[in-house]
Amino acid sequence: MTNKRVFIWDLPTRIFHWALVLCVIGAVISGQIGGNLMEWHGKLGLAVVGLIAFRLVWGLLGSTYARFCQFFPTQGKVLAYLKGQWQGHGHNPLGAFSVFGLLALLAFQVGSGLFANDDIAFNGPMQALVGKDLSDVLTGWHKLASNVLIALVVLHIGAIMFYAHVKKDNLVKPMITGWKDNAEGESARGGGVLALVLAIAVAAAAVYGASGAWVPAPPPPPPAAETPNW
């Protein structure tokens, strides 16, 4: 008997997924520890900026199951899924809510982090553009949202374990190999070289913009008054 399988996740989507996992874990740990690791916290945040920008473009131009239009959770899809009538590959309608929710929350996290500060030695790359008072407000939101992010990640992992042990559906393996075993349907198509180059270019531009390299340097402090020599 032939083992049928369907190609679901293209290589760029898989690289994005696992790179995002590593960056988020590193950012959470470095942010919790603080100190000298805040420099790495900032670098990982910029990496997440690039990854989100890449995913937004790839969600429009990528292969079949990576496109947002393919798994956007419409009312009809959600109702069909709840009734056990949904048939498809990739993100199911409830999983789509998790994907969009995590992307939105991560975008807020890195966006607020660009203007945040730790009141010691670390300032976000664009903190100087908003001033200390607003930076403090954004820092508070950034810290609060990090707890929400951790909760969503735990919920996401719990859902994966539920599917693996209860529904006997391994969601992790296809995100590693790209293939879903014992399945029928149309394999992913599209997402060619030009789309990949454009997505990478947009990601690089986003990282440059978020890095604050274009922000004018603050003026030097005025020279100290000369002390009379008497």
mmCIF file with all atom_site columns, C-alpha atoms in Angstrom:
data_model
loop_
_atom_site.group_PDB
_atom_site.id
_atom_site.type_symbol
_atom_site.label_atom_id
_atom_site.label_alt_id
_atom_site.label_comp_id
_atom_site.label_asym_id
_atom_site.label_entity_id
_atom_site.label_seq_id
_atom_site.pdbx_PDB_ins_code
_atom_site.Cartn_x
_atom_site.Cartn_y
_atom_site.Cartn_z
_atom_site.occupancy
_atom_site.B_iso_or_equiv
_atom_site.pdbx_formal_charge
_atom_site.auth_seq_id
_atom_site.auth_comp_id
_atom_site.auth_asym_id
_atom_site.auth_atom_id
_atom_site.pdbx_PDB_model_num
ATOM 1   C CA . MET A 1 1   ? 0.000   0.000  0.000  1.00 0.00 ? 1   MET A CA 1
ATOM 2   C CA . THR A 1 2   ? 1.392   3.387  -1.030 1.00 0.00 ? 2   THR A CA 1
ATOM 3   C CA . ASN A 1 3   ? 1.840   5.909  1.757  1.00 0.00 ? 3   ASN A CA 1
ATOM 4   C CA . LYS A 1 4   ? 0.252   9.063  0.377  1.00 0.00 ? 4   LYS A CA 1
ATOM 5   C CA . ARG A 1 5   ? 1.524   12.408 1.527  1.00 0.00 ? 5   ARG A CA 1
ATOM 6   C CA . VAL A 1 6   ? 1.104   16.094 0.746  1.00 0.00 ? 6   VAL A CA 1
ATOM 7   C CA . PHE A 1 7   ? 3.778   18.799 0.632  1.00 0.00 ? 7   PHE A CA 1
ATOM 8   C CA . ILE A 1 8   ? 2.507   21.603 2.874  1.00 0.00 ? 8   ILE A CA 1
ATOM 9   C CA . TRP A 1 9   ? 5.238   23.845 4.246  1.00 0.00 ? 9   TRP A CA 1
ATOM 10  C CA . ASP A 1 10  ? 7.873   25.286 1.915  1.00 0.00 ? 10  ASP A CA 1
ATOM 11  C CA . LEU A 1 11  ? 11.449  25.781 3.111  1.00 0.00 ? 11  LEU A CA 1
ATOM 12  C CA . PRO A 1 12  ? 11.204  29.567 3.705  1.00 0.00 ? 12  PRO A CA 1
ATOM 13  C CA . THR A 1 13  ? 8.128   29.054 5.903  1.00 0.00 ? 13  THR A CA 1
ATOM 14  C CA . ARG A 1 14  ? 9.891   26.376 7.931  1.00 0.00 ? 14  ARG A CA 1
ATOM 15  C CA . ILE A 1 15  ? 13.031  28.478 8.362  1.00 0.00 ? 15  ILE A CA 1
ATOM 16  C CA . PHE A 1 16  ? 10.882  31.435 9.412  1.00 0.00 ? 16  PHE A CA 1
ATOM 17  C CA . HIS A 1 17  ? 8.995   29.337 11.955 1.00 0.00 ? 17  HIS A CA 1
ATOM 18  C CA . TRP A 1 18  ? 12.003  27.859 13.728 1.00 0.00 ? 18  TRP A CA 1
ATOM 19  C CA . ALA A 1 19  ? 14.015  31.079 13.558 1.00 0.00 ? 19  ALA A CA 1
ATOM 20  C CA . LEU A 1 20  ? 11.087  32.872 15.199 1.00 0.00 ? 20  LEU A CA 1
ATOM 21  C CA . VAL A 1 21  ? 10.900  30.194 17.895 1.00 0.00 ? 21  VAL A CA 1
ATOM 22  C CA . LEU A 1 22  ? 14.595  30.611 18.734 1.00 0.00 ? 22  LEU A CA 1
ATOM 23  C CA . CYS A 1 23  ? 14.461  34.413 18.661 1.00 0.00 ? 23  CYS A CA 1
ATOM 24  C CA . VAL A 1 24  ? 11.384  34.607 20.894 1.00 0.00 ? 24  VAL A CA 1
ATOM 25  C CA . ILE A 1 25  ? 12.875  32.174 23.422 1.00 0.00 ? 25  ILE A CA 1
ATOM 26  C CA . GLY A 1 26  ? 16.135  34.111 23.451 1.00 0.00 ? 26  GLY A CA 1
ATOM 27  C CA . ALA A 1 27  ? 14.368  37.471 23.737 1.00 0.00 ? 27  ALA A CA 1
ATOM 28  C CA . VAL A 1 28  ? 12.195  36.320 26.646 1.00 0.00 ? 28  VAL A CA 1
ATOM 29  C CA . ILE A 1 29  ? 15.138  34.831 28.549 1.00 0.00 ? 29  ILE A CA 1
ATOM 30  C CA . SER A 1 30  ? 17.440  37.807 27.960 1.00 0.00 ? 30  SER A CA 1
ATOM 31  C CA . GLY A 1 31  ? 14.670  40.233 28.892 1.00 0.00 ? 31  GLY A CA 1
ATOM 32  C CA . GLN A 1 32  ? 13.948  38.397 32.132 1.00 0.00 ? 32  GLN A CA 1
ATOM 33  C CA . ILE A 1 33  ? 17.617  38.240 33.143 1.00 0.00 ? 33  ILE A CA 1
ATOM 34  C CA . GLY A 1 34  ? 18.452  41.774 32.004 1.00 0.00 ? 34  GLY A CA 1
ATOM 35  C CA . GLY A 1 35  ? 21.858  43.261 32.705 1.00 0.00 ? 35  GLY A CA 1
ATOM 36  C CA . ASN A 1 36  ? 24.432  42.718 29.977 1.00 0.00 ? 36  ASN A CA 1
ATOM 37  C CA . LEU A 1 37  ? 21.997  40.455 28.128 1.00 0.00 ? 37  LEU A CA 1
ATOM 38  C CA . MET A 1 38  ? 19.820  43.456 27.255 1.00 0.00 ? 38  MET A CA 1
ATOM 39  C CA . GLU A 1 39  ? 22.101  44.111 24.297 1.00 0.00 ? 39  GLU A CA 1
ATOM 40  C CA . TRP A 1 40  ? 21.197  40.664 22.974 1.00 0.00 ? 40  TRP A CA 1
ATOM 41  C CA . HIS A 1 41  ? 17.561  41.313 23.842 1.00 0.00 ? 41  HIS A CA 1
ATOM 42  C CA . GLY A 1 42  ? 17.630  44.295 21.507 1.00 0.00 ? 42  GLY A CA 1
ATOM 43  C CA . LYS A 1 43  ? 19.369  42.376 18.717 1.00 0.00 ? 43  LYS A CA 1
ATOM 44  C CA . LEU A 1 44  ? 16.883  39.521 18.947 1.00 0.00 ? 44  LEU A CA 1
ATOM 45  C CA . GLY A 1 45  ? 14.052  42.044 18.849 1.00 0.00 ? 45  GLY A CA 1
ATOM 46  C CA . LEU A 1 46  ? 15.412  43.443 15.589 1.00 0.00 ? 46  LEU A CA 1
ATOM 47  C CA . ALA A 1 47  ? 15.628  39.900 14.228 1.00 0.00 ? 47  ALA A CA 1
ATOM 48  C CA . VAL A 1 48  ? 11.944  39.420 15.069 1.00 0.00 ? 48  VAL A CA 1
ATOM 49  C CA . VAL A 1 49  ? 11.154  42.653 13.202 1.00 0.00 ? 49  VAL A CA 1
ATOM 50  C CA . GLY A 1 50  ? 12.790  41.201 10.106 1.00 0.00 ? 50  GLY A CA 1
ATOM 51  C CA . LEU A 1 51  ? 11.051  37.854 10.509 1.00 0.00 ? 51  LEU A CA 1
ATOM 52  C CA . ILE A 1 52  ? 7.609   39.433 10.861 1.00 0.00 ? 52  ILE A CA 1
ATOM 53  C CA . ALA A 1 53  ? 8.207   41.632 7.811  1.00 0.00 ? 53  ALA A CA 1
ATOM 54  C CA . PHE A 1 54  ? 9.304   38.558 5.866  1.00 0.00 ? 54  PHE A CA 1
ATOM 55  C CA . ARG A 1 55  ? 6.214   36.609 6.937  1.00 0.00 ? 55  ARG A CA 1
ATOM 56  C CA . LEU A 1 56  ? 3.865   39.421 5.935  1.00 0.00 ? 56  LEU A CA 1
ATOM 57  C CA . VAL A 1 57  ? 5.252   39.422 2.409  1.00 0.00 ? 57  VAL A CA 1
ATOM 58  C CA . TRP A 1 58  ? 5.437   35.631 2.267  1.00 0.00 ? 58  TRP A CA 1
ATOM 59  C CA . GLY A 1 59  ? 1.846   35.480 3.456  1.00 0.00 ? 59  GLY A CA 1
ATOM 60  C CA . LEU A 1 60  ? 0.892   37.266 0.243  1.00 0.00 ? 60  LEU A CA 1
ATOM 61  C CA . LEU A 1 61  ? 3.380   35.822 -2.247 1.00 0.00 ? 61  LEU A CA 1
ATOM 62  C CA . GLY A 1 62  ? 4.474   32.518 -0.715 1.00 0.00 ? 62  GLY A CA 1
ATOM 63  C CA . SER A 1 63  ? 3.369   29.009 -1.559 1.00 0.00 ? 63  SER A CA 1
ATOM 64  C CA . THR A 1 64  ? -0.197  27.747 -1.231 1.00 0.00 ? 64  THR A CA 1
ATOM 65  C CA . TYR A 1 65  ? -0.533  26.950 2.469  1.00 0.00 ? 65  TYR A CA 1
ATOM 66  C CA . ALA A 1 66  ? 1.683   29.831 3.614  1.00 0.00 ? 66  ALA A CA 1
ATOM 67  C CA . ARG A 1 67  ? -0.649  32.442 2.133  1.00 0.00 ? 67  ARG A CA 1
ATOM 68  C CA . PHE A 1 68  ? -2.959  34.256 4.516  1.00 0.00 ? 68  PHE A CA 1
ATOM 69  C CA . CYS A 1 69  ? -5.899  33.944 2.141  1.00 0.00 ? 69  CYS A CA 1
ATOM 70  C CA . GLN A 1 70  ? -5.552  30.160 2.325  1.00 0.00 ? 70  GLN A CA 1
ATOM 71  C CA . PHE A 1 71  ? -6.132  29.872 6.073  1.00 0.00 ? 71  PHE A CA 1
ATOM 72  C CA . PHE A 1 72  ? -7.882  33.114 7.041  1.00 0.00 ? 72  PHE A CA 1
ATOM 73  C CA . PRO A 1 73  ? -10.525 32.015 9.592  1.00 0.00 ? 73  PRO A CA 1
ATOM 74  C CA . THR A 1 74  ? -13.809 33.004 7.970  1.00 0.00 ? 74  THR A CA 1
ATOM 75  C CA . GLN A 1 75  ? -17.076 32.308 9.768  1.00 0.00 ? 75  GLN A CA 1
ATOM 76  C CA . GLY A 1 76  ? -17.877 29.466 7.399  1.00 0.00 ? 76  GLY A CA 1
ATOM 77  C CA . LYS A 1 77  ? -14.527 27.776 7.977  1.00 0.00 ? 77  LYS A CA 1
ATOM 78  C CA . VAL A 1 78  ? -14.784 28.102 11.753 1.00 0.00 ? 78  VAL A CA 1
ATOM 79  C CA . LEU A 1 79  ? -18.316 26.673 11.859 1.00 0.00 ? 79  LEU A CA 1
ATOM 80  C CA . ALA A 1 80  ? -17.314 23.807 9.579  1.00 0.00 ? 80  ALA A CA 1
ATOM 81  C CA . TYR A 1 81  ? -14.334 23.039 11.796 1.00 0.00 ? 81  TYR A CA 1
ATOM 82  C CA . LEU A 1 82  ? -16.425 23.061 14.975 1.00 0.00 ? 82  LEU A CA 1
ATOM 83  C CA . LYS A 1 83  ? -18.871 20.655 13.326 1.00 0.00 ? 83  LYS A CA 1
ATOM 84  C CA . GLY A 1 84  ? -16.033 18.373 12.275 1.00 0.00 ? 84  GLY A CA 1
ATOM 85  C CA . GLN A 1 85  ? -16.670 19.095 8.600  1.00 0.00 ? 85  GLN A CA 1
ATOM 86  C CA . TRP A 1 86  ? -13.560 21.115 7.765  1.00 0.00 ? 86  TRP A CA 1
ATOM 87  C CA . GLN A 1 87  ? -11.233 19.424 5.316  1.00 0.00 ? 87  GLN A CA 1
ATOM 88  C CA . GLY A 1 88  ? -7.904  20.963 4.501  1.00 0.00 ? 88  GLY A CA 1
ATOM 89  C CA . HIS A 1 89  ? -4.188  21.152 5.151  1.00 0.00 ? 89  HIS A CA 1
ATOM 90  C CA . GLY A 1 90  ? -1.970  23.688 6.827  1.00 0.00 ? 90  GLY A CA 1
ATOM 91  C CA . HIS A 1 91  ? -3.404  25.837 9.601  1.00 0.00 ? 91  HIS A CA 1
ATOM 92  C CA . ASN A 1 92  ? -6.937  24.880 10.602 1.00 0.00 ? 92  ASN A CA 1
ATOM 93  C CA . PRO A 1 93  ? -9.404  27.736 11.340 1.00 0.00 ? 93  PRO A CA 1
ATOM 94  C CA . LEU A 1 94  ? -8.718  27.754 15.094 1.00 0.00 ? 94  LEU A CA 1
ATOM 95  C CA . GLY A 1 95  ? -4.978  27.482 14.530 1.00 0.00 ? 95  GLY A CA 1
ATOM 96  C CA . ALA A 1 96  ? -5.248  30.476 12.213 1.00 0.00 ? 96  ALA A CA 1
ATOM 97  C CA . PHE A 1 97  ? -6.482  32.594 15.128 1.00 0.00 ? 97  PHE A CA 1
ATOM 98  C CA . SER A 1 98  ? -3.345  31.586 17.017 1.00 0.00 ? 98  SER A CA 1
ATOM 99  C CA . VAL A 1 99  ? -1.106  32.493 14.078 1.00 0.00 ? 99  VAL A CA 1
ATOM 100 C CA . PHE A 1 100 ? -2.624  35.929 13.541 1.00 0.00 ? 100 PHE A CA 1
ATOM 101 C CA . GLY A 1 101 ? -2.776  36.587 17.281 1.00 0.00 ? 101 GLY A CA 1
ATOM 102 C CA . LEU A 1 102 ? 0.881   35.718 17.808 1.00 0.00 ? 102 LEU A CA 1
ATOM 103 C CA . LEU A 1 103 ? 1.999   37.797 14.820 1.00 0.00 ? 103 LEU A CA 1
ATOM 104 C CA . ALA A 1 104 ? -0.007  40.802 16.030 1.00 0.00 ? 104 ALA A CA 1
ATOM 105 C CA . LEU A 1 105 ? 1.285   40.495 19.586 1.00 0.00 ? 105 LEU A CA 1
ATOM 106 C CA . LEU A 1 106 ? 4.879   40.068 18.434 1.00 0.00 ? 106 LEU A CA 1
ATOM 107 C CA . ALA A 1 107 ? 4.521   43.125 16.202 1.00 0.00 ? 107 ALA A CA 1
ATOM 108 C CA . PHE A 1 108 ? 3.312   45.108 19.210 1.00 0.00 ? 108 PHE A CA 1
ATOM 109 C CA . GLN A 1 109 ? 6.141   43.740 21.339 1.00 0.00 ? 109 GLN A CA 1
ATOM 110 C CA . VAL A 1 110 ? 8.927   44.686 18.979 1.00 0.00 ? 110 VAL A CA 1
ATOM 111 C CA . GLY A 1 111 ? 7.215   47.972 18.120 1.00 0.00 ? 111 GLY A CA 1
ATOM 112 C CA . SER A 1 112 ? 7.001   49.049 21.755 1.00 0.00 ? 112 SER A CA 1
ATOM 113 C CA . GLY A 1 113 ? 10.483  47.704 22.441 1.00 0.00 ? 113 GLY A CA 1
ATOM 114 C CA . LEU A 1 114 ? 11.978  50.080 19.890 1.00 0.00 ? 114 LEU A CA 1
ATOM 115 C CA . PHE A 1 115 ? 11.053  52.991 22.170 1.00 0.00 ? 115 PHE A CA 1
ATOM 116 C CA . ALA A 1 116 ? 11.527  51.301 25.556 1.00 0.00 ? 116 ALA A CA 1
ATOM 117 C CA . ASN A 1 117 ? 14.228  51.721 28.198 1.00 0.00 ? 117 ASN A CA 1
ATOM 118 C CA . ASP A 1 118 ? 15.343  49.885 31.330 1.00 0.00 ? 118 ASP A CA 1
ATOM 119 C CA . ASP A 1 119 ? 16.193  52.989 33.401 1.00 0.00 ? 119 ASP A CA 1
ATOM 120 C CA . ILE A 1 120 ? 19.789  51.779 33.636 1.00 0.00 ? 120 ILE A CA 1
ATOM 121 C CA . ALA A 1 121 ? 21.838  51.456 30.480 1.00 0.00 ? 121 ALA A CA 1
ATOM 122 C CA . PHE A 1 122 ? 19.566  50.140 27.715 1.00 0.00 ? 122 PHE A CA 1
ATOM 123 C CA . ASN A 1 123 ? 17.452  52.269 25.414 1.00 0.00 ? 123 ASN A CA 1
ATOM 124 C CA . GLY A 1 124 ? 15.521  51.077 22.389 1.00 0.00 ? 124 GLY A CA 1
ATOM 125 C CA . PRO A 1 125 ? 17.030  52.229 19.086 1.00 0.00 ? 125 PRO A CA 1
ATOM 126 C CA . MET A 1 126 ? 14.330  54.894 18.628 1.00 0.00 ? 126 MET A CA 1
ATOM 127 C CA . GLN A 1 127 ? 13.757  55.856 22.253 1.00 0.00 ? 127 GLN A CA 1
ATOM 128 C CA . ALA A 1 128 ? 15.171  59.329 21.641 1.00 0.00 ? 128 ALA A CA 1
ATOM 129 C CA . LEU A 1 129 ? 12.323  60.094 19.237 1.00 0.00 ? 129 LEU A CA 1
ATOM 130 C CA . VAL A 1 130 ? 9.600   59.938 21.896 1.00 0.00 ? 130 VAL A CA 1
ATOM 131 C CA . GLY A 1 131 ? 11.162  61.264 25.089 1.00 0.00 ? 131 GLY A CA 1
ATOM 132 C CA . LYS A 1 132 ? 11.466  59.693 28.520 1.00 0.00 ? 132 LYS A CA 1
ATOM 133 C CA . ASP A 1 133 ? 7.831   59.955 29.658 1.00 0.00 ? 133 ASP A CA 1
ATOM 134 C CA . LEU A 1 134 ? 6.300   58.212 26.652 1.00 0.00 ? 134 LEU A CA 1
ATOM 135 C CA . SER A 1 135 ? 9.190   55.746 26.631 1.00 0.00 ? 135 SER A CA 1
ATOM 136 C CA . ASP A 1 136 ? 8.337   54.778 30.213 1.00 0.00 ? 136 ASP A CA 1
ATOM 137 C CA . VAL A 1 137 ? 4.692   54.181 29.229 1.00 0.00 ? 137 VAL A CA 1
ATOM 138 C CA . LEU A 1 138 ? 5.709   52.015 26.274 1.00 0.00 ? 138 LEU A CA 1
ATOM 139 C CA . THR A 1 139 ? 8.153   50.140 28.496 1.00 0.00 ? 139 THR A CA 1
ATOM 140 C CA . GLY A 1 140 ? 5.305   49.272 30.853 1.00 0.00 ? 140 GLY A CA 1
ATOM 141 C CA . TRP A 1 141 ? 3.168   48.019 27.979 1.00 0.00 ? 141 TRP A CA 1
ATOM 142 C CA . HIS A 1 142 ? 6.135   46.078 26.624 1.00 0.00 ? 142 HIS A CA 1
ATOM 143 C CA . LYS A 1 143 ? 6.607   44.269 29.943 1.00 0.00 ? 143 LYS A CA 1
ATOM 144 C CA . LEU A 1 144 ? 2.877   43.584 30.316 1.00 0.00 ? 144 LEU A CA 1
ATOM 145 C CA . ALA A 1 145 ? 2.568   42.227 26.786 1.00 0.00 ? 145 ALA A CA 1
ATOM 146 C CA . SER A 1 146 ? 5.516   39.904 27.392 1.00 0.00 ? 146 SER A CA 1
ATOM 147 C CA . ASN A 1 147 ? 3.408   38.048 29.973 1.00 0.00 ? 147 ASN A CA 1
ATOM 148 C CA . VAL A 1 148 ? 0.560   37.756 27.474 1.00 0.00 ? 148 VAL A CA 1
ATOM 149 C CA . LEU A 1 149 ? 3.036   36.470 24.896 1.00 0.00 ? 149 LEU A CA 1
ATOM 150 C CA . ILE A 1 150 ? 4.303   33.775 27.256 1.00 0.00 ? 150 ILE A CA 1
ATOM 151 C CA . ALA A 1 151 ? 0.707   32.712 27.946 1.00 0.00 ? 151 ALA A CA 1
ATOM 152 C CA . LEU A 1 152 ? -0.092  32.482 24.224 1.00 0.00 ? 152 LEU A CA 1
ATOM 153 C CA . VAL A 1 153 ? 3.058   30.465 23.559 1.00 0.00 ? 153 VAL A CA 1
ATOM 154 C CA . VAL A 1 154 ? 2.140   28.027 26.345 1.00 0.00 ? 154 VAL A CA 1
ATOM 155 C CA . LEU A 1 155 ? -1.380  27.750 24.902 1.00 0.00 ? 155 LEU A CA 1
ATOM 156 C CA . HIS A 1 156 ? 0.095   27.163 21.448 1.00 0.00 ? 156 HIS A CA 1
ATOM 157 C CA . ILE A 1 157 ? 2.337   24.377 22.742 1.00 0.00 ? 157 ILE A CA 1
ATOM 158 C CA . GLY A 1 158 ? -0.597  22.870 24.624 1.00 0.00 ? 158 GLY A CA 1
ATOM 159 C CA . ALA A 1 159 ? -2.655  22.782 21.424 1.00 0.00 ? 159 ALA A CA 1
ATOM 160 C CA . ILE A 1 160 ? 0.181   21.030 19.581 1.00 0.00 ? 160 ILE A CA 1
ATOM 161 C CA . MET A 1 161 ? 0.402   18.405 22.327 1.00 0.00 ? 161 MET A CA 1
ATOM 162 C CA . PHE A 1 162 ? -3.387  17.951 22.275 1.00 0.00 ? 162 PHE A CA 1
ATOM 163 C CA . TYR A 1 163 ? -3.333  17.285 18.547 1.00 0.00 ? 163 TYR A CA 1
ATOM 164 C CA . ALA A 1 164 ? -0.408  14.887 18.892 1.00 0.00 ? 164 ALA A CA 1
ATOM 165 C CA . HIS A 1 165 ? -1.789  12.788 21.762 1.00 0.00 ? 165 HIS A CA 1
ATOM 166 C CA . VAL A 1 166 ? -5.572  13.083 21.382 1.00 0.00 ? 166 VAL A CA 1
ATOM 167 C CA . LYS A 1 167 ? -6.166  13.595 17.676 1.00 0.00 ? 167 LYS A CA 1
ATOM 168 C CA . LYS A 1 168 ? -3.044  11.649 16.651 1.00 0.00 ? 168 LYS A CA 1
ATOM 169 C CA . ASP A 1 169 ? -2.069  14.459 14.309 1.00 0.00 ? 169 ASP A CA 1
ATOM 170 C CA . ASN A 1 170 ? 1.624   15.373 14.444 1.00 0.00 ? 170 ASN A CA 1
ATOM 171 C CA . LEU A 1 171 ? 1.835   19.083 13.617 1.00 0.00 ? 171 LEU A CA 1
ATOM 172 C CA . VAL A 1 172 ? 5.561   19.379 14.327 1.00 0.00 ? 172 VAL A CA 1
ATOM 173 C CA . LYS A 1 173 ? 6.906   16.888 11.790 1.00 0.00 ? 173 LYS A CA 1
ATOM 174 C CA . PRO A 1 174 ? 5.471   18.685 8.718  1.00 0.00 ? 174 PRO A CA 1
ATOM 175 C CA . MET A 1 175 ? 7.030   21.918 9.991  1.00 0.00 ? 175 MET A CA 1
ATOM 176 C CA . ILE A 1 176 ? 10.387  20.117 9.922  1.00 0.00 ? 176 ILE A CA 1
ATOM 177 C CA . THR A 1 177 ? 10.140  18.065 6.738  1.00 0.00 ? 177 THR A CA 1
ATOM 178 C CA . GLY A 1 178 ? 7.478   20.019 4.878  1.00 0.00 ? 178 GLY A CA 1
ATOM 179 C CA . TRP A 1 179 ? 5.448   16.854 4.235  1.00 0.00 ? 179 TRP A CA 1
ATOM 180 C CA . LYS A 1 180 ? 2.246   15.606 5.858  1.00 0.00 ? 180 LYS A CA 1
ATOM 181 C CA . ASP A 1 181 ? 2.081   11.814 5.805  1.00 0.00 ? 181 ASP A CA 1
ATOM 182 C CA . ASN A 1 182 ? -1.036  9.711  5.289  1.00 0.00 ? 182 ASN A CA 1
ATOM 183 C CA . ALA A 1 183 ? -2.841  12.571 3.608  1.00 0.00 ? 183 ALA A CA 1
ATOM 184 C CA . GLU A 1 184 ? -4.439  13.329 0.280  1.00 0.00 ? 184 GLU A CA 1
ATOM 185 C CA . GLY A 1 185 ? -4.767  16.629 -1.482 1.00 0.00 ? 185 GLY A CA 1
ATOM 186 C CA . GLU A 1 186 ? -2.897  19.173 -3.531 1.00 0.00 ? 186 GLU A CA 1
ATOM 187 C CA . SER A 1 187 ? 0.703   19.903 -2.620 1.00 0.00 ? 187 SER A CA 1
ATOM 188 C CA . ALA A 1 188 ? 1.819   23.485 -2.110 1.00 0.00 ? 188 ALA A CA 1
ATOM 189 C CA . ARG A 1 189 ? 2.782   25.477 -5.168 1.00 0.00 ? 189 ARG A CA 1
ATOM 190 C CA . GLY A 1 190 ? 4.098   28.974 -5.789 1.00 0.00 ? 190 GLY A CA 1
ATOM 191 C CA . GLY A 1 191 ? 6.428   31.113 -3.746 1.00 0.00 ? 191 GLY A CA 1
ATOM 192 C CA . GLY A 1 192 ? 9.215   31.298 -6.296 1.00 0.00 ? 192 GLY A CA 1
ATOM 193 C CA . VAL A 1 193 ? 12.625  32.937 -6.246 1.00 0.00 ? 193 VAL A CA 1
ATOM 194 C CA . LEU A 1 194 ? 11.370  36.445 -7.049 1.00 0.00 ? 194 LEU A CA 1
ATOM 195 C CA . ALA A 1 195 ? 8.865   36.308 -4.190 1.00 0.00 ? 195 ALA A CA 1
ATOM 196 C CA . LEU A 1 196 ? 11.607  35.102 -1.843 1.00 0.00 ? 196 LEU A CA 1
ATOM 197 C CA . VAL A 1 197 ? 14.011  37.861 -2.903 1.00 0.00 ? 197 VAL A CA 1
ATOM 198 C CA . LEU A 1 198 ? 11.310  40.493 -2.403 1.00 0.00 ? 198 LEU A CA 1
ATOM 199 C CA . ALA A 1 199 ? 10.416  39.127 1.040  1.00 0.00 ? 199 ALA A CA 1
ATOM 200 C CA . ILE A 1 200 ? 14.072  39.134 2.108  1.00 0.00 ? 200 ILE A CA 1
ATOM 201 C CA . ALA A 1 201 ? 14.540  42.678 0.781  1.00 0.00 ? 201 ALA A CA 1
ATOM 202 C CA . VAL A 1 202 ? 11.509  43.941 2.714  1.00 0.00 ? 202 VAL A CA 1
ATOM 203 C CA . ALA A 1 203 ? 12.760  42.162 5.848  1.00 0.00 ? 203 ALA A CA 1
ATOM 204 C CA . ALA A 1 204 ? 16.198  43.766 5.507  1.00 0.00 ? 204 ALA A CA 1
ATOM 205 C CA . ALA A 1 205 ? 14.632  47.206 5.012  1.00 0.00 ? 205 ALA A CA 1
ATOM 206 C CA . ALA A 1 206 ? 12.452  46.689 8.087  1.00 0.00 ? 206 ALA A CA 1
ATOM 207 C CA . VAL A 1 207 ? 15.457  45.759 10.224 1.00 0.00 ? 207 VAL A CA 1
ATOM 208 C CA . TYR A 1 208 ? 17.367  48.808 8.995  1.00 0.00 ? 208 TYR A CA 1
ATOM 209 C CA . GLY A 1 209 ? 14.433  51.090 9.738  1.00 0.00 ? 209 GLY A CA 1
ATOM 210 C CA . ALA A 1 210 ? 13.895  49.600 13.191 1.00 0.00 ? 210 ALA A CA 1
ATOM 211 C CA . SER A 1 211 ? 17.600  49.740 14.048 1.00 0.00 ? 211 SER A CA 1
ATOM 212 C CA . GLY A 1 212 ? 17.449  53.520 14.290 1.00 0.00 ? 212 GLY A CA 1
ATOM 213 C CA . ALA A 1 213 ? 20.558  53.873 12.129 1.00 0.00 ? 213 ALA A CA 1
ATOM 214 C CA . TRP A 1 214 ? 18.813  56.697 10.287 1.00 0.00 ? 214 TRP A CA 1
ATOM 215 C CA . VAL A 1 215 ? 17.975  58.614 13.488 1.00 0.00 ? 215 VAL A CA 1
ATOM 216 C CA . PRO A 1 216 ? 20.210  61.704 13.846 1.00 0.00 ? 216 PRO A CA 1
ATOM 217 C CA . ALA A 1 217 ? 22.701  61.446 16.668 1.00 0.00 ? 217 ALA A CA 1
ATOM 218 C CA . PRO A 1 218 ? 21.933  63.686 19.655 1.00 0.00 ? 218 PRO A CA 1
ATOM 219 C CA . PRO A 1 219 ? 23.944  66.906 19.758 1.00 0.00 ? 219 PRO A CA 1
ATOM 220 C CA . PRO A 1 220 ? 27.101  66.774 21.855 1.00 0.00 ? 220 PRO A CA 1
ATOM 221 C CA . PRO A 1 221 ? 26.904  68.319 25.320 1.00 0.00 ? 221 PRO A CA 1
ATOM 222 C CA . PRO A 1 222 ? 28.088  71.913 25.587 1.00 0.00 ? 222 PRO A CA 1
ATOM 223 C CA . PRO A 1 223 ? 31.730  72.301 26.567 1.00 0.00 ? 223 PRO A CA 1
ATOM 224 C CA . ALA A 1 224 ? 32.410  72.755 30.238 1.00 0.00 ? 224 ALA A CA 1
ATOM 225 C CA . ALA A 1 225 ? 33.146  76.266 31.353 1.00 0.00 ? 225 ALA A CA 1
ATOM 226 C CA . GLU A 1 226 ? 36.818  76.938 31.824 1.00 0.00 ? 226 GLU A CA 1
ATOM 227 C CA . THR A 1 227 ? 37.926  77.154 35.419 1.00 0.00 ? 227 THR A CA 1
ATOM 228 C CA . PRO A 1 228 ? 39.830  80.344 36.144 1.00 0.00 ? 228 PRO A CA 1
ATOM 229 C CA . ASN A 1 229 ? 43.474  79.640 36.866 1.00 0.00 ? 229 ASN A CA 1
ATOM 230 C CA . TRP A 1 230 ? 44.181  81.512 40.088 1.00 0.00 ? 230 TRP A CA 1
#
